[in-house]
Every structure is written in structure tokens, then in C-alpha cells.
mmCIF file of C-alpha atoms and ligand atoms in Angstrom:
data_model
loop_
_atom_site.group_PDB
_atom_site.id
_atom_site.type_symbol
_atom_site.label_atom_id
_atom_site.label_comp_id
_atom_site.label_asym_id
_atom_site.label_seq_id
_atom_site.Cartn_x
_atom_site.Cartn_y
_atom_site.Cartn_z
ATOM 1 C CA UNK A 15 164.785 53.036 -61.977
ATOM 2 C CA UNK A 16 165.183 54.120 -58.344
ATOM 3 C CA UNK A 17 162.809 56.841 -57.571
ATOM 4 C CA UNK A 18 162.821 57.182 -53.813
ATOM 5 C CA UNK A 19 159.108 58.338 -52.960
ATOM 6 C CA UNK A 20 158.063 59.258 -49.495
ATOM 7 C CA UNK A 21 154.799 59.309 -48.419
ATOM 8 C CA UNK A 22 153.143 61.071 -45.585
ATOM 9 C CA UNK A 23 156.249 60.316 -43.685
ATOM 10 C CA UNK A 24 156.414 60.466 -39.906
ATOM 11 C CA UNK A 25 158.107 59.985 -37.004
ATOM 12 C CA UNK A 26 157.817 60.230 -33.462
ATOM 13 C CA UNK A 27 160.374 59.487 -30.990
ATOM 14 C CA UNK A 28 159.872 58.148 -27.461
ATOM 15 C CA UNK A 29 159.250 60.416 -25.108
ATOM 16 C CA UNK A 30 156.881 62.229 -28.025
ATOM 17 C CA UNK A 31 159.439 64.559 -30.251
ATOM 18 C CA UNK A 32 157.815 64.635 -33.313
ATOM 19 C CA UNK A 33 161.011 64.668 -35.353
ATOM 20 C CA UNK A 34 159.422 64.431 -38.843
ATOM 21 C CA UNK A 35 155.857 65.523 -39.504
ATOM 22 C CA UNK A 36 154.408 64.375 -42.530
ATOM 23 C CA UNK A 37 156.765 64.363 -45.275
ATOM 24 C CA UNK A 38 155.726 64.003 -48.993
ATOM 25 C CA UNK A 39 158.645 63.865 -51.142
ATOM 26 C CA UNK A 40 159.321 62.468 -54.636
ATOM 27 C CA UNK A 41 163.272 61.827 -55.899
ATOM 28 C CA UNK A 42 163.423 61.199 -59.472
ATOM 29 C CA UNK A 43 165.940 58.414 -60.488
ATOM 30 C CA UNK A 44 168.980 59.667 -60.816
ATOM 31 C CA UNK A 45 169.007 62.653 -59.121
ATOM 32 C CA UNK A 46 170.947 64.698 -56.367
ATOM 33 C CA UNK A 47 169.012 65.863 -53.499
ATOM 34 C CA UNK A 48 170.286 67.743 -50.930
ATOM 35 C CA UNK A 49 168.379 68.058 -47.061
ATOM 36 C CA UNK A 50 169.546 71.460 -45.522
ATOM 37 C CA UNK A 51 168.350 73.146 -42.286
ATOM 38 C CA UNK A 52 169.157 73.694 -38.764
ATOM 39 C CA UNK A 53 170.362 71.246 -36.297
ATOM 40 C CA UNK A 54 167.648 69.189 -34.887
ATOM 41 C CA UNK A 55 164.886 70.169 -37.898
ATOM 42 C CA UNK A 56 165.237 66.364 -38.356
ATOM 43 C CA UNK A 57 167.184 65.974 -41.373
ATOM 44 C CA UNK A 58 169.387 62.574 -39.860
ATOM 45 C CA UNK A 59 166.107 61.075 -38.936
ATOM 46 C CA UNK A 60 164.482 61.388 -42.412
ATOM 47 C CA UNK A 61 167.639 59.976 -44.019
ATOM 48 C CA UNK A 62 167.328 56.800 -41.476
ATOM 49 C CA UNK A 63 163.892 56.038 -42.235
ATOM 50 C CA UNK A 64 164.477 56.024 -46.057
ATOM 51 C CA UNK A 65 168.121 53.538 -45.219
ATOM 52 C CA UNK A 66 165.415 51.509 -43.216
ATOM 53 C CA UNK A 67 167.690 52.028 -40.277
ATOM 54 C CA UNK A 68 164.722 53.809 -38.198
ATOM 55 C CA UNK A 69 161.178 52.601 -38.460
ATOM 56 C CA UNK A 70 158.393 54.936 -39.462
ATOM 57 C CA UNK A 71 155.493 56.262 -36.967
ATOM 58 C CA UNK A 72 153.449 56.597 -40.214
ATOM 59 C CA UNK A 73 153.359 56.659 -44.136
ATOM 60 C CA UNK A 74 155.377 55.253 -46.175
ATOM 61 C CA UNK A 75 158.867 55.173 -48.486
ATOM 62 C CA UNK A 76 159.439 53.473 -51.620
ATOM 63 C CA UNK A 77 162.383 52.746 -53.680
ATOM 64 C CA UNK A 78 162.493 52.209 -57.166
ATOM 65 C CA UNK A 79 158.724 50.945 -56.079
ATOM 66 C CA UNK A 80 159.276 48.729 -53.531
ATOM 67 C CA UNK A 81 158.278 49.843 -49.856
ATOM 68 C CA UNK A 82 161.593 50.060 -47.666
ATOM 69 C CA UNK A 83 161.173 48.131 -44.588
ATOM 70 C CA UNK A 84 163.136 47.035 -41.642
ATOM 71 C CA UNK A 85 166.137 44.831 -43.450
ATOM 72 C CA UNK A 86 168.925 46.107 -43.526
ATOM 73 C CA UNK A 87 170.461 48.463 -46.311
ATOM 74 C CA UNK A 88 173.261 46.011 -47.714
ATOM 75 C CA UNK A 89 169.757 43.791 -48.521
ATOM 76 C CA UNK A 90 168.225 46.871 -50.326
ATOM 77 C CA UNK A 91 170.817 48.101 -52.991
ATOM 78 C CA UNK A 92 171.701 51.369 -50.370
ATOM 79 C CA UNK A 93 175.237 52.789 -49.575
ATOM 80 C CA UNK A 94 175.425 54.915 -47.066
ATOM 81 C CA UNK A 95 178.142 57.554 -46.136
ATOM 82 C CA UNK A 96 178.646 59.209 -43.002
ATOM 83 C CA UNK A 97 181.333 61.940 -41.322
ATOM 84 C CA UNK A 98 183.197 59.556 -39.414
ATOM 85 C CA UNK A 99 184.509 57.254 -42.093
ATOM 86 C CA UNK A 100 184.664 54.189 -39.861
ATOM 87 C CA UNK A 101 187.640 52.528 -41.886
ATOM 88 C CA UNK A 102 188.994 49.357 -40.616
ATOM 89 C CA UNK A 103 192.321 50.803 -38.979
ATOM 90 C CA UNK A 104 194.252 47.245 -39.780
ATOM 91 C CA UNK A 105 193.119 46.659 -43.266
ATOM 92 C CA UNK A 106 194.860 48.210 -46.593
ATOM 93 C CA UNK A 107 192.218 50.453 -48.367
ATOM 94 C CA UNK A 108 192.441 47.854 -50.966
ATOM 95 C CA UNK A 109 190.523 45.707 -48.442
ATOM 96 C CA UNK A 110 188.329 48.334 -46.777
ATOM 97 C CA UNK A 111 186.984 48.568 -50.238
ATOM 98 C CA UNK A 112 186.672 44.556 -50.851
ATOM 99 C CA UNK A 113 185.148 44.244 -47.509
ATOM 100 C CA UNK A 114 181.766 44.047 -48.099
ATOM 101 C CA UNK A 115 181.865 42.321 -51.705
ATOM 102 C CA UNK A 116 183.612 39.601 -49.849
ATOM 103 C CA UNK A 117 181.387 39.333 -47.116
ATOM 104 C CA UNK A 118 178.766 38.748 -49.852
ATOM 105 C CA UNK A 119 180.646 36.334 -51.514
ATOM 106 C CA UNK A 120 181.209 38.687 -54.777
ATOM 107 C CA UNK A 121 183.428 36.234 -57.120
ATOM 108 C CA UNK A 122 187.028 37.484 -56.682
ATOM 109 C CA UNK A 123 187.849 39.290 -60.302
ATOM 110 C CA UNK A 124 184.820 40.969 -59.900
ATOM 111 C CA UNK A 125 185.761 42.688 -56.434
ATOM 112 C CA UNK A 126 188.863 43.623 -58.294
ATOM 113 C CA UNK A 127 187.601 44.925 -60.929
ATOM 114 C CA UNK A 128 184.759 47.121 -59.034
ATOM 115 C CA UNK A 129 187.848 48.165 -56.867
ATOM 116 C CA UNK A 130 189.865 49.402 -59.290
ATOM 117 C CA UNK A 131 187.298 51.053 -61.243
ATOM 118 C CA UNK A 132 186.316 52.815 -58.120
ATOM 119 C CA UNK A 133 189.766 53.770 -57.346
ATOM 120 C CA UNK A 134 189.858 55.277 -60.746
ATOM 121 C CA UNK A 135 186.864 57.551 -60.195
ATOM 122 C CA UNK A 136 188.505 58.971 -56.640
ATOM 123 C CA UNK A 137 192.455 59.109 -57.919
ATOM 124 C CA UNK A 138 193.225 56.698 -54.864
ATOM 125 C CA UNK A 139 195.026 54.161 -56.994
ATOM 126 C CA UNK A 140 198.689 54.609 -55.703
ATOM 127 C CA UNK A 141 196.857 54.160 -52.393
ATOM 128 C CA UNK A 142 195.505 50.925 -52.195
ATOM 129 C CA UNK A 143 198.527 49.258 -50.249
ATOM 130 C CA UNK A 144 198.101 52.309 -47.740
ATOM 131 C CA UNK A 145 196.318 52.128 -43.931
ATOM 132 C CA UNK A 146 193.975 54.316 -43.292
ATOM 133 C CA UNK A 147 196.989 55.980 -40.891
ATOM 134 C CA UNK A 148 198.951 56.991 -43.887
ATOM 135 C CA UNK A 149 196.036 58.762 -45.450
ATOM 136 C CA UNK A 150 195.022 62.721 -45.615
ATOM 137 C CA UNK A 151 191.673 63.237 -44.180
ATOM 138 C CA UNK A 152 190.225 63.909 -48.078
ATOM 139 C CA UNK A 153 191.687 60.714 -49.095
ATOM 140 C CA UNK A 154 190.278 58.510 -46.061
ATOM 141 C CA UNK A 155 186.992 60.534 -47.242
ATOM 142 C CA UNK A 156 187.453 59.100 -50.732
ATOM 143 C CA UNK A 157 187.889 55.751 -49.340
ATOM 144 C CA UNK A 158 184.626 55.737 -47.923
ATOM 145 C CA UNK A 159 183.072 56.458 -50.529
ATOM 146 C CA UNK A 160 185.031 54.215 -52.467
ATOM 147 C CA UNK A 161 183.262 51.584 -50.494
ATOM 148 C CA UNK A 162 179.611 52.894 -51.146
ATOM 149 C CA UNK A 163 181.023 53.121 -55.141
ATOM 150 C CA UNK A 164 182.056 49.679 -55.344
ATOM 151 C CA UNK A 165 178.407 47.965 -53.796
ATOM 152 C CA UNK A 166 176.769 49.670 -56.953
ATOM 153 C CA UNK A 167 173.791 50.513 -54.820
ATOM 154 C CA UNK A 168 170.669 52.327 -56.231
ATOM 155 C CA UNK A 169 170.965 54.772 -54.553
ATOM 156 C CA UNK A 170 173.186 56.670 -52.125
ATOM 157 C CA UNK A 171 172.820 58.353 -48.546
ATOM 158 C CA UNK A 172 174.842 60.922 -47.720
ATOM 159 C CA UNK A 173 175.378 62.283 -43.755
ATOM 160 C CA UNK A 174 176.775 65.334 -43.322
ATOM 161 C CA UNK A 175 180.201 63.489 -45.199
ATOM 162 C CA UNK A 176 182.354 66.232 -45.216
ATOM 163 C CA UNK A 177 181.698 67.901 -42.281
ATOM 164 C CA UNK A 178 185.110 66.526 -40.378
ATOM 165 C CA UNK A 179 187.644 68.781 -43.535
ATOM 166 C CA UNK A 180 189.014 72.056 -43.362
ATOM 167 C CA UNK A 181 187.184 74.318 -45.530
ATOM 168 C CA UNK A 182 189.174 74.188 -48.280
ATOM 169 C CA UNK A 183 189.450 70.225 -48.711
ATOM 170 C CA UNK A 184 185.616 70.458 -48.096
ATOM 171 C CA UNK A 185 185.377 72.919 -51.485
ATOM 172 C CA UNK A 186 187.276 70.435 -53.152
ATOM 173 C CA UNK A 187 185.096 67.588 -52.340
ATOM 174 C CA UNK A 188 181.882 69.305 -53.154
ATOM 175 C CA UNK A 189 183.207 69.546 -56.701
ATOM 176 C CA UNK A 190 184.591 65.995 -56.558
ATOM 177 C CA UNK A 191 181.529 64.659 -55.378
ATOM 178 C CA UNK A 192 179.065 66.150 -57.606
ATOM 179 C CA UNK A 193 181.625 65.211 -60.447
ATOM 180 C CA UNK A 194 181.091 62.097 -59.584
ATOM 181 C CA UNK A 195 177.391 61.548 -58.511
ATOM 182 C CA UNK A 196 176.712 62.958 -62.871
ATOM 183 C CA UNK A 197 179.139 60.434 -63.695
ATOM 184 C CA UNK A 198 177.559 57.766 -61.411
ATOM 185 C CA UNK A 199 173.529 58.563 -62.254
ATOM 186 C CA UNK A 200 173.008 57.049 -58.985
ATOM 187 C CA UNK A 201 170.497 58.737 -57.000
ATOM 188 C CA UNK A 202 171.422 60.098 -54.083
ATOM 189 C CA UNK A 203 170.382 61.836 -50.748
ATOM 190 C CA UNK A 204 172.744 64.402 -49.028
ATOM 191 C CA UNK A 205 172.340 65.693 -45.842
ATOM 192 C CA UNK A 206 173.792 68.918 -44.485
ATOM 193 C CA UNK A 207 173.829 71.867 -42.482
ATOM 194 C CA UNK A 208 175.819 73.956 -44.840
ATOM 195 C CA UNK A 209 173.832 76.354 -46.853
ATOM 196 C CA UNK A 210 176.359 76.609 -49.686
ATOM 197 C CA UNK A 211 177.558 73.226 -49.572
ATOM 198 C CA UNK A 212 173.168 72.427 -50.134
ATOM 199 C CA UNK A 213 173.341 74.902 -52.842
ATOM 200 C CA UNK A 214 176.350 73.941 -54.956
ATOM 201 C CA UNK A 215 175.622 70.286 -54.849
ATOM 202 C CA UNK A 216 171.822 70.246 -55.205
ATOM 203 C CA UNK A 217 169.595 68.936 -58.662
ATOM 204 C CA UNK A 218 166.894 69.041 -55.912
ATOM 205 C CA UNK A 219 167.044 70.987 -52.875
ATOM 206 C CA UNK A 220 164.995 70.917 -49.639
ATOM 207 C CA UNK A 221 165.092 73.355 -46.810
ATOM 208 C CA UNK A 222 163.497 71.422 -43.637
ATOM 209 C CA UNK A 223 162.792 73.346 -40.429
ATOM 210 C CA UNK A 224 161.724 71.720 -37.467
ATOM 211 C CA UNK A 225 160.118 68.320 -39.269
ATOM 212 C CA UNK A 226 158.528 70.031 -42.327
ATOM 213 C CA UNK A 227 159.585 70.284 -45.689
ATOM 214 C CA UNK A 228 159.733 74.570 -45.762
ATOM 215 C CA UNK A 229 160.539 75.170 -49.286
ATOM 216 C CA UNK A 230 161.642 72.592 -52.167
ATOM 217 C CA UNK A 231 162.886 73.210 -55.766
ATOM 218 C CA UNK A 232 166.004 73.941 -57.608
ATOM 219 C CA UNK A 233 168.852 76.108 -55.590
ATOM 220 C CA UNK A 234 167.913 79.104 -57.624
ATOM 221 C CA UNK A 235 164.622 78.837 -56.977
ATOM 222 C CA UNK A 236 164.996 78.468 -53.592
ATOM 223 C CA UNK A 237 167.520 81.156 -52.733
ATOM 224 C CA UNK A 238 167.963 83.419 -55.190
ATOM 225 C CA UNK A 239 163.972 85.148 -55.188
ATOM 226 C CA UNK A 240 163.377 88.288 -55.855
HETATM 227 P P1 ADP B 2 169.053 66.899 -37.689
HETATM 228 O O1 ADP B 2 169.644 65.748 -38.424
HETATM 229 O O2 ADP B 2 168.354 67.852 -38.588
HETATM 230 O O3 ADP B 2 170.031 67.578 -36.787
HETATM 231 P P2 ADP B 2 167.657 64.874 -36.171
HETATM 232 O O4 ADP B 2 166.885 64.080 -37.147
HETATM 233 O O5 ADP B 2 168.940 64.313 -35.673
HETATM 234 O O6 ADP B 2 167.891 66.331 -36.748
HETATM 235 O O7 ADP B 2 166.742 65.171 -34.900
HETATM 236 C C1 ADP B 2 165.401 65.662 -35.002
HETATM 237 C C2 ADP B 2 164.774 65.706 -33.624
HETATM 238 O O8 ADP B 2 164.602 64.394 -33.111
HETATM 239 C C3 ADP B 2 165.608 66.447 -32.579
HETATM 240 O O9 ADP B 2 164.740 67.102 -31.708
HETATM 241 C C4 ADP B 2 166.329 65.322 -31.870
HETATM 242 O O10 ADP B 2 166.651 65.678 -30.552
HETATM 243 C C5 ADP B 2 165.310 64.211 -31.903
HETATM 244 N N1 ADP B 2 165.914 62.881 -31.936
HETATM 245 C C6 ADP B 2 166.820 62.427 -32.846
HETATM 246 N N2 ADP B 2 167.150 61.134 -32.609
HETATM 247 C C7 ADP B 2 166.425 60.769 -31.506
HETATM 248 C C8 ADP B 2 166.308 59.552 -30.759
HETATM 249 N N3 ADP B 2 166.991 58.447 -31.109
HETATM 250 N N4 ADP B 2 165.476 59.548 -29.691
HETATM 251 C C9 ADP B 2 164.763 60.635 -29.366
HETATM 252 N N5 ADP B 2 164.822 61.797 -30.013
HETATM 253 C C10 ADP B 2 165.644 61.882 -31.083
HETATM 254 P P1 ADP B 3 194.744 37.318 -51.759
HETATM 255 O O1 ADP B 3 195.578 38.396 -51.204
HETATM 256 O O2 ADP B 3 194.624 36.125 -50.837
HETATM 257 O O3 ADP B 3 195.066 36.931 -53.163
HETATM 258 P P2 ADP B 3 192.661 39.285 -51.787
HETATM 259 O O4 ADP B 3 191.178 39.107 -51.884
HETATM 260 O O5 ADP B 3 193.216 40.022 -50.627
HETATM 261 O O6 ADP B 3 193.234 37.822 -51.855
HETATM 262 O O7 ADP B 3 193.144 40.016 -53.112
HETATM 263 C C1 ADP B 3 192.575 39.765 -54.370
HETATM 264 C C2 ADP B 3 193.331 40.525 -55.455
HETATM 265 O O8 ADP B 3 193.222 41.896 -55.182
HETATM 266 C C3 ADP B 3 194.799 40.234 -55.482
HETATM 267 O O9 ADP B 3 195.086 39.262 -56.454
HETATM 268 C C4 ADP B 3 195.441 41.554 -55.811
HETATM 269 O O10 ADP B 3 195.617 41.694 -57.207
HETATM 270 C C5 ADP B 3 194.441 42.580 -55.381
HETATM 271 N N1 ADP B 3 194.882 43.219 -54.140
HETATM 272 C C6 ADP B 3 194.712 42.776 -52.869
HETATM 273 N N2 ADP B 3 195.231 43.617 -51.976
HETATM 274 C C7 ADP B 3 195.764 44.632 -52.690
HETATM 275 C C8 ADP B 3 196.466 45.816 -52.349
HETATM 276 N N3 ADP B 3 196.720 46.148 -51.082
HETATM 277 N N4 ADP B 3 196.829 46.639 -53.330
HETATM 278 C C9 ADP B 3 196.576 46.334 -54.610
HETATM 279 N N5 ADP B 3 195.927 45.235 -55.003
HETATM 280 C C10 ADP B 3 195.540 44.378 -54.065
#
């Protein structure tokens, strides 16, 4: 189980901007929950604090019951994807996949096979010879995720990943994506600016403005009232 729970959740930055005020928030396991708002209601910041990348002013957030503190995500069974992909420019995708499972020391027919089962899931398996270079923008996108896939975290964190396609690809993903999040049962975290991007993807959606948690539910009970 991997229930991400946050607790009174707050931050303040240096300089006092009160990014995040207070946050209660409870992700059941296995679920798809989408952050939407305006730029600057702190959505990024929220996501950090549950990937333990940016401490908390105050409160608390637990994963699958276990408070999240300052180690690092690869120690806490996270994956994280962001809009700039960050492949290694030299290696094959093949090995921007393996990466991380090697760096781990992951026994070798098990990177393989978590590889190629991940490959499976994106339709990138006549690409895993390829650099990044010879890649379309979606694929390098399924790559990267690719590489979250193949850690088999408990849950994933999604920033604004498909921000950097044309409109189209970016429809295309969305479906892809959510395909493969019900496939998956991971739960995951997806942050956005997009309304309809929140609304298409979203088991759980939550419309933050400036720090606060504004309205929370399912997408049809959040924008389609009366
Ligand atoms: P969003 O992701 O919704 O665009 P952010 O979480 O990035 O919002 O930012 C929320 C607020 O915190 C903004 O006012 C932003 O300027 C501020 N902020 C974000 N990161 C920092 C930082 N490292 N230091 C100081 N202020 C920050
Ligand atoms: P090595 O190349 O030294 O055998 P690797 O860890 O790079 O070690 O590769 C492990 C296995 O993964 C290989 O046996 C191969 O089957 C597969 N593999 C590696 N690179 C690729 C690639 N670019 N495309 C397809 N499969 C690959």
C-alpha cells in the first residue's frame, strides 16, 4: 500500500513567501491525482516536499505510512518525471533506461527484463539502440518515463511532463499516460497548469490557488456544477 498522506503541510521560503499553507491531503493507493492551478499557487513546491527534495516548514507527509524525510527519492521507492527529460545525450535509450538499476547494482537479467517490459508498455522497442538525437520529442518523453517504469517505485511524481509537445502529441500522451498509470496501479501525483489536461487524467483532482487546496474531488465534481 502507498497512500501518500499529507498533513498540515507547509512551507515557507526565505525571504517569507508562504508557498504552501497548510495542506491536508489524503491519496489513496493506487490512485491518479492531478495538482492544477495558476503559476506560482505552489503546485512544484508541494510535489518537492512529498519527493523529499524540499524540506517542510511544518506538518507532515507519509508514504505508504512512513514519514518522508530528507533522503533522497531513489532511497524511498519514488520516480519522478519532469518536462525536460534530462536523457543522457551519449547513451542508447537501452542504457538511459538501465542507468539507475545499474547504479544500484540490480542483477543484470533483471535490468533486462524490467527494460524490456517497460519498453513494451511505451512501444519504444525498435528504439532501444537509438540516441536520444534520433528520437521524436513523444518518444524521448516515453523514454523518461521508461526510466521511472523500470525503478518500480511506489509511487510516481509527475511535473508538468508534457508541457515541452505540440498539442497534438500532448493529446496523445494524456491518453497514453493514463493508459498506462490503470495498467501500472502505481500511485501517482501529476502536476499541471492545463485545465483539461487536470481533467482528463484525474481519479482525484485538486485545484490549488495561491498555497491552498480551493476545491478537491472527482473532475466532474469539480467542474462540471450546476
Ligand atoms: P507553481 O508550481 O504552482 O508554479 P511554485 O511551487 O513553483 O508554484 O511556487 C510557489 C511560490 O513559491 C511562488 O511564489 C514562487 O515564487 C515561490 N518559490 C518557489 N520556489 C522558491 C524558492 N526556491 N525560493 C523562494 N521562493 C520560491
Ligand atoms: P554489455 O553490453 O556489456 O553486455 P549491458 O549492461 O550494456 O552490458 O547490456 C546488458 C544486456 O542488455 C545485453 O546482453 C543486451 O541483451 C541488452 N542490451 C544492451 N544494450 C542494448 C541495446 N542498445 N539494445 C538492445 N538491447 C541491449
Amino acid at each position: 500500500m502507498a497512500d501518500v498522506i499529507l498533513s498540515g503541510v507547509r512551507k515557507v521560503y526565505p525571504g517569507a513567501v508562504e508557498a504552501v499553507k497548510a495542506v491536508d491531503l489524503r491519496i489513496a493507493d493506487g490512485t491518479l491525482c492531478v495538482l492544477v492551478g495558476p503559476s506560482g499557487c505552489g503546485k512544484s513546491t508541494l510535489l518537492r516536499m512529498i519527493a523529499g527534495l524540499e524540506t517542510v516548514s511544518e506538518g507532515a507527509v507519509a508514504i505508504g505510512g512512513e514519514p518522508v524525510n530528507d533522503r533522497e527519492p531513489a532511497a524511498r521507492d519514488i520516480a519522478m518525471v519532469f518536462q525536460n527529460y534530462a536523457l543522457y545525450p551519449h547513451m542508447s535509450v537501452y542504457d538511459n533506461m538501465a542507468y539507475g538499476l545499474r547504479n544500484r547494482r540490480t542483477p543484470k537479467p533483471e535490468i533486462e527484463r524490467r527494460v524490456r517490459a517497460a519498453a513494451g508498455l511505451l512501444a519504444i522497442e525498435p528504439m532501444l539502440a537509438r540516441k536520444p538525437r534520433q528520437l521524436s520529442g513523444g518518444q524521448r518523453q516515453r523514454v523518461a518515463m521508461g526510466r521511472a517504469i523500470v525503478r518500480e517505485p511506489k509511487v510516481f511524481l509527475f511535473d508538468e511532463p508534457l508541457s515541452n509537445l505540440d498539442a497534438k502529441l500532448r493529446v496523445q500522451m494524456r491518453i497514453e499516460l493514463k493508459r498506462l498509470q490503470r495498467s501500472l496501479g502505481t500511485t501517482s501525483i501529476y502536476v499541471t497548469h492545463d485545465q483539461l489536461e487536470a481533467m482528463t487524467l484525474a481519479d482525484l483532482l485538486v485545484v490549488m490557488n495561491e498555497g491552498r487546496i480551493e476545491q478537491i474531488g472527482t473532475a466532474m465534481a469539480v467542474y462540471e456544477k450546476p
